[in-house]
Short mmCIF file of C-alpha atoms and ligand atoms in Angstrom, two decimals:
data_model
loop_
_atom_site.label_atom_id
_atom_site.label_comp_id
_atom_site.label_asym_id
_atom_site.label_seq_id
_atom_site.Cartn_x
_atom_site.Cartn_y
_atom_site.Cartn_z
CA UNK A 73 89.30 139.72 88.26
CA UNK A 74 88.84 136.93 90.88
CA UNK A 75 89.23 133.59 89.44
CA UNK A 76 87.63 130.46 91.16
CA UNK A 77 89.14 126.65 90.80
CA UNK A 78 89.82 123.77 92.40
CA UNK A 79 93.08 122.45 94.05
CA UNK A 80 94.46 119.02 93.51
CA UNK A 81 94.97 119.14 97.43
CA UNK A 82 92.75 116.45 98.82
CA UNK A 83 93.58 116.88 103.21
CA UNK A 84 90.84 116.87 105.20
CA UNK A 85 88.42 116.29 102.37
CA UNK A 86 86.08 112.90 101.71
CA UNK A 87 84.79 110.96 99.55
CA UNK A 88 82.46 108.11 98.47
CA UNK A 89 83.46 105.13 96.06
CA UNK A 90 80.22 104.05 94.94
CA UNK A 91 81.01 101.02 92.62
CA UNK A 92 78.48 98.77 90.64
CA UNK A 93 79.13 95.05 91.10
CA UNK A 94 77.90 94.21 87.65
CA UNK A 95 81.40 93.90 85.26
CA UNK A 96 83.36 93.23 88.17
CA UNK A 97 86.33 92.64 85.96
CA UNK A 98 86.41 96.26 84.78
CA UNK A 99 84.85 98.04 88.03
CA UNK A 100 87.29 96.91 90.47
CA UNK A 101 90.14 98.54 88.67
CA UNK A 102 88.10 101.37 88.10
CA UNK A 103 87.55 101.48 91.98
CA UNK A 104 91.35 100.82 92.53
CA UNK A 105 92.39 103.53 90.00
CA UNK A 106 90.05 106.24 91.84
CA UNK A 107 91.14 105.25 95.16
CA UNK A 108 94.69 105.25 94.31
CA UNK A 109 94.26 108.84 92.86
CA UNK A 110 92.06 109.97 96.13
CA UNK A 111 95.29 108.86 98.46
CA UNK A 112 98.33 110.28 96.59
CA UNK A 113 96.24 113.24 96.20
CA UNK A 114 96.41 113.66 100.35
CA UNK A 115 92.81 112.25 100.87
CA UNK A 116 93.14 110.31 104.19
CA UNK A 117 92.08 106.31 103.62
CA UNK A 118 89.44 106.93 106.60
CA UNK A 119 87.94 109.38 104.46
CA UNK A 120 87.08 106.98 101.79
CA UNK A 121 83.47 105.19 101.90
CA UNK A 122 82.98 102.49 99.32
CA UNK A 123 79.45 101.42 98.94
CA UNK A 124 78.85 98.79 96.31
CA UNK A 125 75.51 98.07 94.83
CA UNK A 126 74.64 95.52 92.34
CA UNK A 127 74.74 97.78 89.15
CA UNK A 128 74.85 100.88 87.13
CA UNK A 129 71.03 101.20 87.01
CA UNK A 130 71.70 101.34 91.34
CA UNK A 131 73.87 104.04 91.04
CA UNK A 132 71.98 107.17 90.97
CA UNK A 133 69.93 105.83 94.56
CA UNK A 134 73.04 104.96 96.27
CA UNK A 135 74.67 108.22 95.15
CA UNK A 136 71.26 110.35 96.62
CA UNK A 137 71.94 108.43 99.86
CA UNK A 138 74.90 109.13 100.59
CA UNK A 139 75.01 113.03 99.70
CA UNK A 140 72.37 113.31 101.85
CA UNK A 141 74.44 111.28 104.89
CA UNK A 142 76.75 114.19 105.15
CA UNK A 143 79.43 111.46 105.39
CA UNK A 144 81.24 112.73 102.32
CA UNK A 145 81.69 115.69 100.55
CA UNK A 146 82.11 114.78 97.02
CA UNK A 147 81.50 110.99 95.32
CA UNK A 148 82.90 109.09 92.53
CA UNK A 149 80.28 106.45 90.80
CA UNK A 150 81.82 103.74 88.68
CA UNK A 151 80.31 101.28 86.86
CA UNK A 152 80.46 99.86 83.38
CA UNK A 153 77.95 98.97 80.71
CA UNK A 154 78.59 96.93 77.99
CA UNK A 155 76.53 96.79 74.74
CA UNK A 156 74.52 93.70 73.87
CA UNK A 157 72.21 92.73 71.44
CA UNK A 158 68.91 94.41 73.22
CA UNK A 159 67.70 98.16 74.22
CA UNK A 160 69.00 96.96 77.51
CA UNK A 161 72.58 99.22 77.52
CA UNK A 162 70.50 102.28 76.19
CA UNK A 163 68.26 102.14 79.39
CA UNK A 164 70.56 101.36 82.09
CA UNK A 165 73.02 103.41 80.72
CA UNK A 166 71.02 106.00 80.18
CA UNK A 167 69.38 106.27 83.75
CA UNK A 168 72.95 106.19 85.10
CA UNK A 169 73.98 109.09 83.33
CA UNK A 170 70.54 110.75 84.03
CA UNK A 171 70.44 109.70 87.65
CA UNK A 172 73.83 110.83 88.40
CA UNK A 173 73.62 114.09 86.25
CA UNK A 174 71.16 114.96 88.08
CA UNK A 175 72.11 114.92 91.08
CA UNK A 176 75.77 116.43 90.35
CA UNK A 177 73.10 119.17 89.04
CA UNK A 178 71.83 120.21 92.68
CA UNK A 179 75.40 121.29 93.47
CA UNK A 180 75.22 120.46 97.11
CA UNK A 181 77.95 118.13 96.39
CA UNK A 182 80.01 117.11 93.45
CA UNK A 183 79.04 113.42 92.13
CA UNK A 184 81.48 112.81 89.07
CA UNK A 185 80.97 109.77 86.52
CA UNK A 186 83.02 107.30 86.39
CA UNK A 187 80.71 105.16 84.25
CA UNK A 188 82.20 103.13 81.42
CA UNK A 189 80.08 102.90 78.40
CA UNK A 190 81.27 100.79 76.20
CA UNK A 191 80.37 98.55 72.57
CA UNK A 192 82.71 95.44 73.73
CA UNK A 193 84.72 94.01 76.56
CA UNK A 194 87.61 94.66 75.24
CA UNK A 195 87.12 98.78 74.99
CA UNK A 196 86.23 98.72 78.55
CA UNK A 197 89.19 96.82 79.62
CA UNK A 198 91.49 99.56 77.78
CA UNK A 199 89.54 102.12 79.62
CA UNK A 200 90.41 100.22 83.46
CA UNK A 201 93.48 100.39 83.47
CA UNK A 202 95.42 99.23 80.63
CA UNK A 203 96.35 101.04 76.69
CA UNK A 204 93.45 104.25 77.24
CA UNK A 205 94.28 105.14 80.85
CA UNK A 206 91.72 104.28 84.00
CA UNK A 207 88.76 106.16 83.73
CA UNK A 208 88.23 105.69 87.49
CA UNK A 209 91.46 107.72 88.28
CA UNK A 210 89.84 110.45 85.78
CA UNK A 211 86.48 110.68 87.75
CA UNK A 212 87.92 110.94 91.16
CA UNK A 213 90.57 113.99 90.04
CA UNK A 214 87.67 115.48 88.85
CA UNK A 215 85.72 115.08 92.32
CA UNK A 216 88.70 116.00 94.38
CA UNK A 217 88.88 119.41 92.17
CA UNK A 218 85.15 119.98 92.44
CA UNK A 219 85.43 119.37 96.12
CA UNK A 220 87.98 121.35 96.45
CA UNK A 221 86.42 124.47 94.41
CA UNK A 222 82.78 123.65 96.24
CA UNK A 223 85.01 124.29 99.79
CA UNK A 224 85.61 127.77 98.71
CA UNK A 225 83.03 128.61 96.46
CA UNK A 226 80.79 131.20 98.25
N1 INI B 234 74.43 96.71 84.88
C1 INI B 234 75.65 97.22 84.64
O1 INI B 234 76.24 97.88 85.51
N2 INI B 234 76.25 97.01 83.43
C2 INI B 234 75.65 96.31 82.44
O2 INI B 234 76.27 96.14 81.35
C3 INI B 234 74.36 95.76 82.68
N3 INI B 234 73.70 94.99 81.64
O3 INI B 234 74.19 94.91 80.54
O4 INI B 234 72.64 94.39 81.88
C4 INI B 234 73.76 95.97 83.94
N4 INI B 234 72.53 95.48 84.23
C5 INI B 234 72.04 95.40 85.58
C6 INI B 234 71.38 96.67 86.05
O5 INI B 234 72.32 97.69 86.29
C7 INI B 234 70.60 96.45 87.36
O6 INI B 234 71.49 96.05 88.36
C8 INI B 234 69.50 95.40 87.21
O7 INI B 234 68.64 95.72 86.15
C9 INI B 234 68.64 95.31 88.52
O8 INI B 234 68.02 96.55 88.82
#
């Protein structure tokens, strides 16, 4: 039997940080918890490319863009979308999670989501870094062991 999985080694490999602006409060520690992850994992800090667009609906785009740059070989999005009182959250969440699904789906390279979706404020700040963990942390050790299984994957 020949078993297939990805190391928690991160040398030589890198990555993009692409981070919605929108709920800055929450999506800055997201981006701090996935680059702090990236780095004690071995990824060098040159091998880190934050791009930052305006919000989660952006995602997907700026995710297409830069898996097709060859700069990178896996990416982390983060973003965070809180429920209000219209459809709104249902549609920009929803194309976030389609966007980026999608394109995690081609399997050229591994695009993990790091997108908060939350009913208040106060669940997303739990999920950035404070009583539930830091959800951006989660999705980059996910894209680092992708990354690392997509090296050696035939
Ligand atoms: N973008 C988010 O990232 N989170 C949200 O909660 C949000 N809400 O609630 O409106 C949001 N809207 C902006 C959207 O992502 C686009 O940037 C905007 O529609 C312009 O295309």
């Amino acid at each position: 039997m020949k078993t297939w999985e990805g190391m928690l080694d991160g040398s030589g490999l890198r990555f993009g940080l692409v981070v919605a602006r929108f709920n800055e409060l929450v999506t800055e520690p997201l981006l701090n918890g996935a680059t702090d992850c990236l780095v004690r994992h071995g990824v060098d800090r040159d091998d880190l490319h934050v791009v930052r667009v305006p919000g989660a609906w952006e995602l997907p785009g700026a995710c297409a863009r830069l898996a097709d740059s060859g700069l990178v070989d896996g990416i982390v999005a983060l973003g965070c979308v809180i429920r209000g009182a219209t459809p709104h959250f249902d549609l920009v969440a929803g194309e976030a999670a389609a966007g980026i699904g999608a394109l995690n789906r081609t399997g050229r390279l591994p695009v993990s989501f790091g997108v908060l979706t939350t009913d208040s404020l106060e669940q997303a700040l739990e999920r950035s870094g404070s009583k539930a963990g830091n959800k951006g942390w989660e999705a980059a050790e996910a894209a680092l062991e992708m990354a690392s299984l997509y090296r050696e994957l035939p």
